[in-house]
XYZ file of C-alpha atoms in Angstrom:
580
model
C 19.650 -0.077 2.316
C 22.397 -0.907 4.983
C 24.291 -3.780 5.008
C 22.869 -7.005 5.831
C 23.309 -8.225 9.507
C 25.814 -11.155 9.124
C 28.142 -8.682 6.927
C 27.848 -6.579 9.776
C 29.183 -9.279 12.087
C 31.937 -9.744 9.706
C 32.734 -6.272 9.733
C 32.975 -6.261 13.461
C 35.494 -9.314 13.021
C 37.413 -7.477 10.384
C 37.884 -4.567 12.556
C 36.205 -1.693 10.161
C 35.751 1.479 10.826
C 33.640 1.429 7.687
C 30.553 -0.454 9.051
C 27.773 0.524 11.393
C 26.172 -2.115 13.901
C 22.127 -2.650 14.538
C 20.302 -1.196 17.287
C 17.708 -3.529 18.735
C 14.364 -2.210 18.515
C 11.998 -3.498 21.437
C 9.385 -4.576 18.706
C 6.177 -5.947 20.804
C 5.585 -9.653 20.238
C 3.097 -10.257 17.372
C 1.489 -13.593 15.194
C 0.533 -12.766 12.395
C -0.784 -14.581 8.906
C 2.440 -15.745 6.237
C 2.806 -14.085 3.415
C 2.172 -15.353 0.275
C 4.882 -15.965 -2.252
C 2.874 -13.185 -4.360
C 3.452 -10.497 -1.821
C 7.571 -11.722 -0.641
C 7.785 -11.149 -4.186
C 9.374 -7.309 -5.112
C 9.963 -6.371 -8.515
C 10.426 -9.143 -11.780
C 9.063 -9.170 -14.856
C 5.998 -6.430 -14.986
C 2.778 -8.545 -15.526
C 1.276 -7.075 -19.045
C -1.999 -5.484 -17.113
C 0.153 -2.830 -15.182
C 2.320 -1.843 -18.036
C -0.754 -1.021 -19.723
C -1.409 2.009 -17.300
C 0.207 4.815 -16.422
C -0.088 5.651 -12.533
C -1.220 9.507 -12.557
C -2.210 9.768 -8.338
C -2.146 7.933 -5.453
C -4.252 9.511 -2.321
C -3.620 7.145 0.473
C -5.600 7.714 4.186
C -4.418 5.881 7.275
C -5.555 5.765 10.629
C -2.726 4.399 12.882
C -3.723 2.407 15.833
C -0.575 1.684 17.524
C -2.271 0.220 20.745
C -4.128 -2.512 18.437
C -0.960 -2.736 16.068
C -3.287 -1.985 13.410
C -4.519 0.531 10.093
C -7.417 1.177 9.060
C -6.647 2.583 4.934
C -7.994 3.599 2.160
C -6.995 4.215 -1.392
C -7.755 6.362 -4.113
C -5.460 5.181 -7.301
C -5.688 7.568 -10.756
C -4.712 5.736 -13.643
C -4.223 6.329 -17.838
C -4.146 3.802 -20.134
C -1.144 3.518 -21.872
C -2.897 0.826 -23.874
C -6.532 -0.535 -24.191
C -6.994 -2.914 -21.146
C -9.850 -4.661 -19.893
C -8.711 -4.920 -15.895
C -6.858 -3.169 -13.212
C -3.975 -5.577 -11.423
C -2.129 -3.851 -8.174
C -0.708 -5.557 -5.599
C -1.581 -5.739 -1.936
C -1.079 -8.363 1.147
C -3.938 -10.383 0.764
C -3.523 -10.377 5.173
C -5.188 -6.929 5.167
C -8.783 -7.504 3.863
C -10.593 -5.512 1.634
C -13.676 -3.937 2.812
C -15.065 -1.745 -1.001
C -14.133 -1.118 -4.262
C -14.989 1.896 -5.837
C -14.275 2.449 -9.758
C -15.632 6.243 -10.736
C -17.102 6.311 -7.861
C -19.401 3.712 -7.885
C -19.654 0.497 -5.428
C -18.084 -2.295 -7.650
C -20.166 -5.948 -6.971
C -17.939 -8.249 -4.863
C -17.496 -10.931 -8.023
C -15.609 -7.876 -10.059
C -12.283 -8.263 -8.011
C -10.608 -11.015 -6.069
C -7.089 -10.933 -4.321
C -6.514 -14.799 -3.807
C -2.621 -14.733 -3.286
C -1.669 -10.451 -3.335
C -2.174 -9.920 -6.942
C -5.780 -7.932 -6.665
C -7.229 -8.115 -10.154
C -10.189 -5.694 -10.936
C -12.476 -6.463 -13.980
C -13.552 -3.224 -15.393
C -17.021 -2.921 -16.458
C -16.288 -2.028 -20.191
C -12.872 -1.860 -22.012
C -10.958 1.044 -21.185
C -9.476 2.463 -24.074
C -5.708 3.799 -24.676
C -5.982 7.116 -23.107
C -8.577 7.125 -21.108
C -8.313 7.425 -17.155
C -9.869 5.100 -14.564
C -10.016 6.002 -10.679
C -10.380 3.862 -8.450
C -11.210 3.430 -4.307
C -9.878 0.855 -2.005
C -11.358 0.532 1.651
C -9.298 -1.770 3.753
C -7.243 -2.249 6.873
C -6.194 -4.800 9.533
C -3.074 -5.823 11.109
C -0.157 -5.214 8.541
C 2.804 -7.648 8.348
C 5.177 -6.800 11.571
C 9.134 -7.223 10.530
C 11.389 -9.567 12.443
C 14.523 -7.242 11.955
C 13.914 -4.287 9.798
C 14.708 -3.136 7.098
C 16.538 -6.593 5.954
C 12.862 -7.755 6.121
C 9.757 -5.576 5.137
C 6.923 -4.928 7.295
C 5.707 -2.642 10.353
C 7.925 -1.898 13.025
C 5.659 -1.291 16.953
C 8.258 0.140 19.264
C 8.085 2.233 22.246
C 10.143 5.070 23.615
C 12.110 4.672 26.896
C 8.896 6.228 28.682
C 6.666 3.880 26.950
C 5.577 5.769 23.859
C 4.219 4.740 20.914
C 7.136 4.310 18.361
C 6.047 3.206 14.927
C 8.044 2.980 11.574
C 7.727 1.137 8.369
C 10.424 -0.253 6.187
C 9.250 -2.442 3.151
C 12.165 -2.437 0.298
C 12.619 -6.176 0.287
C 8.956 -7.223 0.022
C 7.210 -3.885 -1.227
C 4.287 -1.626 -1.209
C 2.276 -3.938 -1.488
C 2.636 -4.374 2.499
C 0.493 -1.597 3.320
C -0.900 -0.074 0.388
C -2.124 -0.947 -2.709
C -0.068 -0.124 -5.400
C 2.305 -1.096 -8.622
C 5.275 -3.361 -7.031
C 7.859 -3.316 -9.448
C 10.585 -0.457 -9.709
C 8.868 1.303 -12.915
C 5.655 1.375 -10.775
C 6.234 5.097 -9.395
C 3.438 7.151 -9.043
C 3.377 11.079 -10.490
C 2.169 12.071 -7.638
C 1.097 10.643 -4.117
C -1.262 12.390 -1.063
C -0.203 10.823 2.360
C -2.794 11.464 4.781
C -1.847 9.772 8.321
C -4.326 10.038 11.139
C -2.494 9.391 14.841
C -3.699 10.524 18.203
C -3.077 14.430 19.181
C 0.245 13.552 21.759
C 2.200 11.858 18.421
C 3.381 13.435 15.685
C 3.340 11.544 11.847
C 6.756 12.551 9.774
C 5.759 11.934 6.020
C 7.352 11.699 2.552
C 7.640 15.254 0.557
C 5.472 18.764 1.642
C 3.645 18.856 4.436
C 0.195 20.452 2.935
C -1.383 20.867 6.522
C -2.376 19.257 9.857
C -5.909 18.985 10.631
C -7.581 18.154 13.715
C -10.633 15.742 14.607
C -11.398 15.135 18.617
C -8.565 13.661 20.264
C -6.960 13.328 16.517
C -5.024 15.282 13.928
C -3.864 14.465 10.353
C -0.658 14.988 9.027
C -1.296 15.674 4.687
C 1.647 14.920 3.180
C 2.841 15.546 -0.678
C 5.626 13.701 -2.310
C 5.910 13.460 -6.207
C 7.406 10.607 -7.787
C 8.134 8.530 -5.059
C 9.997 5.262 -5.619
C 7.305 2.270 -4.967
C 8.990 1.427 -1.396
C 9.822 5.037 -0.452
C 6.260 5.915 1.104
C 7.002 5.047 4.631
C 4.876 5.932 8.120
C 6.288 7.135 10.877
C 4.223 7.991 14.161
C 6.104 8.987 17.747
C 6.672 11.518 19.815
C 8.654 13.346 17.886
C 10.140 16.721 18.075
C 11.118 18.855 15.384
C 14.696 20.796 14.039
C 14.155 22.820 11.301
C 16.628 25.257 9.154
C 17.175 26.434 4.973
C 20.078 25.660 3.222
C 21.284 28.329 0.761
C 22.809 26.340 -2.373
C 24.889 26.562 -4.744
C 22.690 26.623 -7.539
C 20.329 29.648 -6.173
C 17.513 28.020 -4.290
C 16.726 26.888 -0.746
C 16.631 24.091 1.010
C 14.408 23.190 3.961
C 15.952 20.594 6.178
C 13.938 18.948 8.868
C 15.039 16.502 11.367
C 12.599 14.719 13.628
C 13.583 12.911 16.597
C 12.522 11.453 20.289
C 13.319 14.390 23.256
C 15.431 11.826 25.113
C 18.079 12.537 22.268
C 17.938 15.828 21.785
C 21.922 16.682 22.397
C 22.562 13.919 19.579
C 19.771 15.149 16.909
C 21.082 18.717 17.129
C 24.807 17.562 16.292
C 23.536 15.124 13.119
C 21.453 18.367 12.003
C 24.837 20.185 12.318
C 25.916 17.646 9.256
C 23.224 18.499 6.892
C 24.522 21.137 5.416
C 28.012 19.956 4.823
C 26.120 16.443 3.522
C 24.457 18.641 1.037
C 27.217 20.718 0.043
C 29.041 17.600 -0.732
C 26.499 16.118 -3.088
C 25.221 19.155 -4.729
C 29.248 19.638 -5.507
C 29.751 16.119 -6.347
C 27.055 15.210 -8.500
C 24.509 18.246 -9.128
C 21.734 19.905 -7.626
C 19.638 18.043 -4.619
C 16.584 16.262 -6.682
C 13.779 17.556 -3.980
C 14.641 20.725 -3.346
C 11.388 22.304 -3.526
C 10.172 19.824 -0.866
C 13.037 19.257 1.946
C 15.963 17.396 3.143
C 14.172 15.128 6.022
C 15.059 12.592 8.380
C 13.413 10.670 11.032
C 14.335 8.854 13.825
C 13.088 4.954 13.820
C 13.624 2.137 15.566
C 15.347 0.174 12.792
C 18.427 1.000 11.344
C 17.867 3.012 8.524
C 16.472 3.212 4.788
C 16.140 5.719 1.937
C 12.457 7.023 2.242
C 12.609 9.614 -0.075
C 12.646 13.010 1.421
C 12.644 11.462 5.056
C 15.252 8.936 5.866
C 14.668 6.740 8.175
C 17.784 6.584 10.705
C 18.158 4.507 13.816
C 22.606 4.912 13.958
C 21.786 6.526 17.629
C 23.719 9.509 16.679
C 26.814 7.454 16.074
C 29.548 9.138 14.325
C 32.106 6.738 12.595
C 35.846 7.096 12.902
C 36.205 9.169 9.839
C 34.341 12.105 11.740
C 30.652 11.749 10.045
C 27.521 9.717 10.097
C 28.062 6.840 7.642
C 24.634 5.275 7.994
C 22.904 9.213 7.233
C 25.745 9.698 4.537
C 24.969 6.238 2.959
C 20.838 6.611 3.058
C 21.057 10.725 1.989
C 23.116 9.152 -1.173
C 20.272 7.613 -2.337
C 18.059 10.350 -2.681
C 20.051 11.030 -5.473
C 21.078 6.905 -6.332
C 17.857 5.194 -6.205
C 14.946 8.415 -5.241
C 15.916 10.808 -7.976
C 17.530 7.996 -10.683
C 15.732 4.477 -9.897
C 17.018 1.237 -11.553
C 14.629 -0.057 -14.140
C 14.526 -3.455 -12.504
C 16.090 -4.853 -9.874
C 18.926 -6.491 -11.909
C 20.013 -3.266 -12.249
C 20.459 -2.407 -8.038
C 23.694 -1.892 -8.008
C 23.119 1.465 -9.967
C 21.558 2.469 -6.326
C 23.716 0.669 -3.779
C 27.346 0.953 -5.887
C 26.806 4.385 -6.272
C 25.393 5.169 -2.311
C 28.759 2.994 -1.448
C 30.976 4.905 -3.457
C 30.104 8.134 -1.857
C 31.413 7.269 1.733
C 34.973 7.245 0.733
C 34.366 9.873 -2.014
C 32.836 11.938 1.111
C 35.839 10.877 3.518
C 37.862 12.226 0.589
C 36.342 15.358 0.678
C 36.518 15.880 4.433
C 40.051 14.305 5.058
C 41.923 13.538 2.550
C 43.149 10.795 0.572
C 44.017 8.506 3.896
C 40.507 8.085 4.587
C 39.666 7.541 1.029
C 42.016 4.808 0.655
C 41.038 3.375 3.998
C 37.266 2.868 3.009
C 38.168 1.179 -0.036
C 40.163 -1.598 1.613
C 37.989 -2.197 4.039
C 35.493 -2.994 1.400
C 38.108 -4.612 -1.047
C 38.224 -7.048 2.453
C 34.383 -7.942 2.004
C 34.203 -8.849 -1.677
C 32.678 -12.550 -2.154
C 32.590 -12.465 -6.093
C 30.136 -15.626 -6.251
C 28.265 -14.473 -8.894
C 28.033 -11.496 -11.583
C 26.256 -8.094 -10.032
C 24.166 -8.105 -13.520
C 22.603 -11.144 -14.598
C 20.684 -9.736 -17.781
C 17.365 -10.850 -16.882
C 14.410 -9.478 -15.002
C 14.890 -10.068 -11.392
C 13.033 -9.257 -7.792
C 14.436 -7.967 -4.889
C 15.160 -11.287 -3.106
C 16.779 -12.730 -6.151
C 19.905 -9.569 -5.955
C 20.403 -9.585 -2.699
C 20.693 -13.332 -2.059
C 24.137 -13.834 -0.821
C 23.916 -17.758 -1.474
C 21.840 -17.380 -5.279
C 22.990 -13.638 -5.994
C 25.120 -10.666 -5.878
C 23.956 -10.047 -2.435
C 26.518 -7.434 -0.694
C 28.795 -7.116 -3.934
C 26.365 -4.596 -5.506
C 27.915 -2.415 -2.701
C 31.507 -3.215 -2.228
C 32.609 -4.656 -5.540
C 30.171 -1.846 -7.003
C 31.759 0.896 -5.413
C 35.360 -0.752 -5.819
C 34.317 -1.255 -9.972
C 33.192 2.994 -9.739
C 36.822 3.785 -8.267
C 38.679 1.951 -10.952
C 36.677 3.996 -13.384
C 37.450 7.326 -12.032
C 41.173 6.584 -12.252
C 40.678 4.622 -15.803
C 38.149 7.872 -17.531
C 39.414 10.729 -15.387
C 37.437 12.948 -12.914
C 35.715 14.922 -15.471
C 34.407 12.186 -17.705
C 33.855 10.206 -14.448
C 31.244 12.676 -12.727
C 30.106 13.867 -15.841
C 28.935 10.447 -16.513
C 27.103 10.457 -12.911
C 25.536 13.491 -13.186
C 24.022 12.259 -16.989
C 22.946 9.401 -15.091
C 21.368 10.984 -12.538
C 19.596 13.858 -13.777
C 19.567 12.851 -17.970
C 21.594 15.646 -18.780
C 25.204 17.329 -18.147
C 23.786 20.641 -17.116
C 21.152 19.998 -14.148
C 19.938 23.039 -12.576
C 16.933 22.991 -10.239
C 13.462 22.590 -12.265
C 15.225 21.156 -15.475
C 15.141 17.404 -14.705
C 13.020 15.186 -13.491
C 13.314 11.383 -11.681
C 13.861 9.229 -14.177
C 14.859 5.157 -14.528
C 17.840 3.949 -15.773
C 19.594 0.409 -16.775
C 22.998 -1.187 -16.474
C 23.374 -0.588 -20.841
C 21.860 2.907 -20.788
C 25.169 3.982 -18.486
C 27.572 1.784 -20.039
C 26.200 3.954 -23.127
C 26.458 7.285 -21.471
C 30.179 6.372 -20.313
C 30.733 5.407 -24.096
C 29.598 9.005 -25.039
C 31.175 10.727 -22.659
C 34.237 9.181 -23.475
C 34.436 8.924 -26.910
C 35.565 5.213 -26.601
C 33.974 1.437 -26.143
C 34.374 0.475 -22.836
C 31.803 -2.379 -22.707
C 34.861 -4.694 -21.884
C 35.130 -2.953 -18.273
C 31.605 -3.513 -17.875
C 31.274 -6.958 -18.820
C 34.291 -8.427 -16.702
C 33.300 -6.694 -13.863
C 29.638 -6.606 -13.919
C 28.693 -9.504 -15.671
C 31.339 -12.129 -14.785
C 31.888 -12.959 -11.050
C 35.348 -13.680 -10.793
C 37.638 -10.814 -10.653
C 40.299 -10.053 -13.320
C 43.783 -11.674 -12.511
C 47.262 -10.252 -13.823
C 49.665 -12.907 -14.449
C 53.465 -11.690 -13.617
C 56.190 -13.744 -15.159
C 60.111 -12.987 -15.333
C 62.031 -14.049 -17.950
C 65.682 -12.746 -17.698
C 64.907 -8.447 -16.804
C 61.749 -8.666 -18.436
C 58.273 -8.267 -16.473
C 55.596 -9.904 -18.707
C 52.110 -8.995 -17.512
C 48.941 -11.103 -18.873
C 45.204 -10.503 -17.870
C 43.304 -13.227 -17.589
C 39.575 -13.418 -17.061
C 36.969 -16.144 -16.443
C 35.358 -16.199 -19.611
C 38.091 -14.935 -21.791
C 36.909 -11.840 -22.325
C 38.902 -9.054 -23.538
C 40.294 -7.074 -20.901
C 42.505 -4.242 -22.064
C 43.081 -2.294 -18.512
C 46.122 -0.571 -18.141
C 48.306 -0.779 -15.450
C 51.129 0.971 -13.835
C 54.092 -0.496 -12.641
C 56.465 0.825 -10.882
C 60.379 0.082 -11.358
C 62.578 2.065 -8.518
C 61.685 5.410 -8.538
C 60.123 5.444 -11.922
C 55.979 4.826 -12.310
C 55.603 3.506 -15.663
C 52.490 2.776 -17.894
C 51.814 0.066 -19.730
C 48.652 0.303 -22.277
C 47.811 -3.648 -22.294
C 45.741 -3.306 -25.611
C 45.523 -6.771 -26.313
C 45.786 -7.555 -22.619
C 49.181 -8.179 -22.159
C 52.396 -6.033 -21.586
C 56.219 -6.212 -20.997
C 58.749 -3.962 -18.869
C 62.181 -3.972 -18.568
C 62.957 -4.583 -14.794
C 66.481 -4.713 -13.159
C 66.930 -7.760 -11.365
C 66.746 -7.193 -7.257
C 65.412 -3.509 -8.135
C 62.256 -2.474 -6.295
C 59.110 -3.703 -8.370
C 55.274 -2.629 -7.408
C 52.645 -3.418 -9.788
C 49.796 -1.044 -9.399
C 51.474 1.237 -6.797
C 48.548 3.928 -6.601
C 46.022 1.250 -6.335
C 43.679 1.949 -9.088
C 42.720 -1.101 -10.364
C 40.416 -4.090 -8.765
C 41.927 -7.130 -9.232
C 42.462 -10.661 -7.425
C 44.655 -9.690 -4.791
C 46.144 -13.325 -3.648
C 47.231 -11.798 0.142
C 43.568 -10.610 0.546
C 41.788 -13.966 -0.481
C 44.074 -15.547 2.324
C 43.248 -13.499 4.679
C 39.186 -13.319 3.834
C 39.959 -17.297 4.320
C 41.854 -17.075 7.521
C 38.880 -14.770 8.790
C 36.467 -17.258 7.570
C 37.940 -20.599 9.085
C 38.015 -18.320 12.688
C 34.432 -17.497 12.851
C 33.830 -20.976 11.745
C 36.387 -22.261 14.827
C 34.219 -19.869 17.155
C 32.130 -21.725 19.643
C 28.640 -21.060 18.839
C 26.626 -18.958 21.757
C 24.273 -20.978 23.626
């Protein structure tokens, strides 16, 4: 997900290059019901009905009224009981009413399922025992929830093009599937497999998630039949416009091809056809990087919407208008196309663990201005996002948490699961090495050291399971660089005293944790390192001789000039008159 929109008006007072800005979308003026705290809700603690099931197939139809701002939907869910159960729970927005309820195929009574509040709880007719597979049909439709500003809030977005188009797009991370479809909303709620069929009339086109199996036509209709398998539970997405299509193969490096598709308005043709000029070098990057692109065998898509952007797997949502940043790419394409590895192929097994998508889709910006320009831009990235670190509270809490509940600037992590993520992943590299480094991404990612196309498959993964795959890789414990920086809030501080010519250097940490982090110092010409096992360390420095502590910047630390001038910034925009 992009940043959220008051960072980005901090980032326009900061001055960075880093950051992209929002587009407004000319979203038609719609009332519609609230949402019940049941369906704001994304993620938590997995209510014991679903994680008795295994989700085997989701077929989902939609007809796409964009005139009426409505769908008219229906569902067909496959299930297999992981356990014996008794009733089916999924979650939908109780605001799009339920017309039938097949189970098997036949008409369930009205009394077997109720949806009070978003939770919709089926009552099966007879126990269904560990094993055995249920299928079930959902008719309903309506007017779905319209976002305010996508994709910071979830909902439908009804746009039109500059001639007055039909523009549709959905973006639903924060509040979930459950927004348009009926489904599992909770990060382990991924379906094997899901069949998108998306009805829209014959002068729009319907850009969907994975393979497109076929187009069929029906009057003054057709039907885009889409195929996507293992989609992440807010990754479906629908997108209807007028859109016109680039299309090319990538060759990669590990054998197979690529299709890459781009989809975009006509009015912006000139701009789509220099972003599709960046795929390939995007790919090449990450395949590279980090190992083989997860979806091969369906494509490397984008769309153009009119919000900003969000990872839909297989076909990104992007509404940057074709800005490049100045570190010669697409940031906002760079940052989205990094999750289809961070958050599409690996997905966090709750969302306590989000920063293992939005550190790791951070990091890659300056690892890919690295790659295209050196170590200036590199460098340059990270400060800017060293300048946006709020350290209020720990990125990992250690219990079950929804969407909201992360991203929270004023309760949660909010923005540091980017910027302090991606800051934490650089002092890594330089503590572990580049080998051990991506070799520990690339277990991550793909559950193995040696990914090759058709020998992984998506998988979830939690804050311990990679501070145990670092341990491996390593051969050492490193839970101590975990804990201080994931699971306390403060940063770590090194206290400098002189006595005489000696530098004595102390960590200190808010908690008292252990924090044995070396550092380099550097005394005239001469870079020296000192191991700080038990967290402390002495030098012999000349007096008046030049002294820099950390002089290749490797480790994250409080930085005293920084906090100043995050303050400084702060009591401006505070000083600011407020626009009438």
């Amino acid at each position: 997900m992009p940043l959220r929109p008051h960072l980005l008006v901090a980032c326009v007072a900061l001055g960075l290059a880093a950051c992209t800005s929002v587009p407004v979308a000319r979203t038609a003026p719609a009332t519609r019901p609230a949402l019940t705290a049941q369906t704001l809700s994304s993620g938590g603690v997995m209510p014991a009905e679903q994680a008795r099931v295994h989700f085997d197939h989701a077929e989902l139809h939609f007809t796409v009224d964009p005139a009426a701002q409505s769908i008219d939907a229906s569902a067909t869910l496959s299930f297999t009981a992981k356990s014996a159960t008794d009733a089916l729970l999924l979650d939908l927005d109780r605001n799009l009413p339920i017309s039938a309820i097949e189970l098997d195929g036949q008409a369930l009574a009205a009394g077997a399922w109720s949806n009070p509040d978003g939770r919709l709880r089926i009552r099966l007719p007879a126990p269904l025992a560990a094993g055995g597979k249920l299928r079930v049909t959902i008719r309903y439709g309506g007017k779905p929830h319209v976002a305010k500003k996508a994709p910071w809030d979830g909902g439908f977005v009804w746009s039109h093009t500059a001639d007055g188009q039909p523009w549709v797009a959905s973006a639903v991370q924060g509040e979930g599937c459950d927004l348009f479809w009926p489904c599992i909303d909770q990060p382990q709620g991924e379906p094997d497999l899901v069949d998108t069929y998306i009805t829209v009339p014959k002068t729009l086109a319907a850009p969907g998630n994975g393979v497109l199996v076929g187009i069929t036509d029906a009057g003054d209709r057709h039907t885009y039949h889409w195929r996507a398998k293992h989609p992440d539970t807010y990754a479906i997405s629908i997108n209807v416009g007028p859109f016109k299509l680039l299309k090319g193969d990538y060759a990669s490096r590990y054998g197979n091809t690529i299709p890459m598709e781009l989809w975009y308005l006509p009015e912006h043709a000139a701009g789509a056809k220099q972003l599709f000029g960046e795929f390939p070098r995007m790919l090449d990057f990450f395949e590279r990087q980090i190992g083989p692109y997860p979806f091969g065998d369906e494509k490397m898509g984008v769309v153009e919407t009119p919000h900003l952007g969000m990872e839909h797997q297989t076909i990104n949502a992007y509404g940057n208008q074709y800005r490049k940043n100045g570190y010669g790419y697409d940031s906002l394409l760079q940052h989205e196309f990094a999750h289809e590895w961070f958050g599409n192929q690996l997905t966090n097994a709750d969302w306590d663990d989000m920063w293992l998508h939005e550190s790791f889709g951070t990091y890659m910006q300056p690892l890919y201005s690295q790659y295209l320009n050196g170590d200036m831009d590199y460098f340059s990235w990270l400060h800017n996002l060293r300048l946006l670190l709020r350290n209020q509270h720990p990125i990992v809490s250690g219990s079950s948490k929804t969407e909201e509940q992360v991203y929270d600037e004023t309760a949660g992590p909010g923005q540091d699961i980017y910027n302090k993520g991606a800051l934490m992943l650089h002092t890594l590299r330089q503590l572990i090495g580049d080998e051990a480094f991506f070799d520990s991404i690339r277990r991550l990612v793909y559950g193995r050291p040696d990914p090759q196309p058709g020998n992984f498959s998506p998988r979830y993964a939690s804050t311990n399971d990679y501070v145990a795959i670092v341990d491996q890789v390593t051969g050492r414990d490193l839970r101590w660089f975990f804990d201080v920086y994931l699971r306390d809030a403060a940063l770590p501080r090194l206290d400098e005293q002189r006595v005489g010519d000696t530098l004595k250097l102390r960590w200190v940490t808010a908690h008292g944790k252990p924090f044995p982090m070396p550092i380099e110092v550097q005394v005239g010409d001469t870079v020296h390192t000192l191991a700080m096992e038990n967290g402390s360390g002495q030098l012999q420095v000349p007096a008046g001789g030049l002294l820099i502590v950390d002089p290749r910047s490797k480790v994250l630390r409080e930085l005293p000039h920084v906090e100043a001038y995050q303050q400084w910034m702060k009591q401006q925009r505070a000083a600011k008159p407020a626009k009438k």
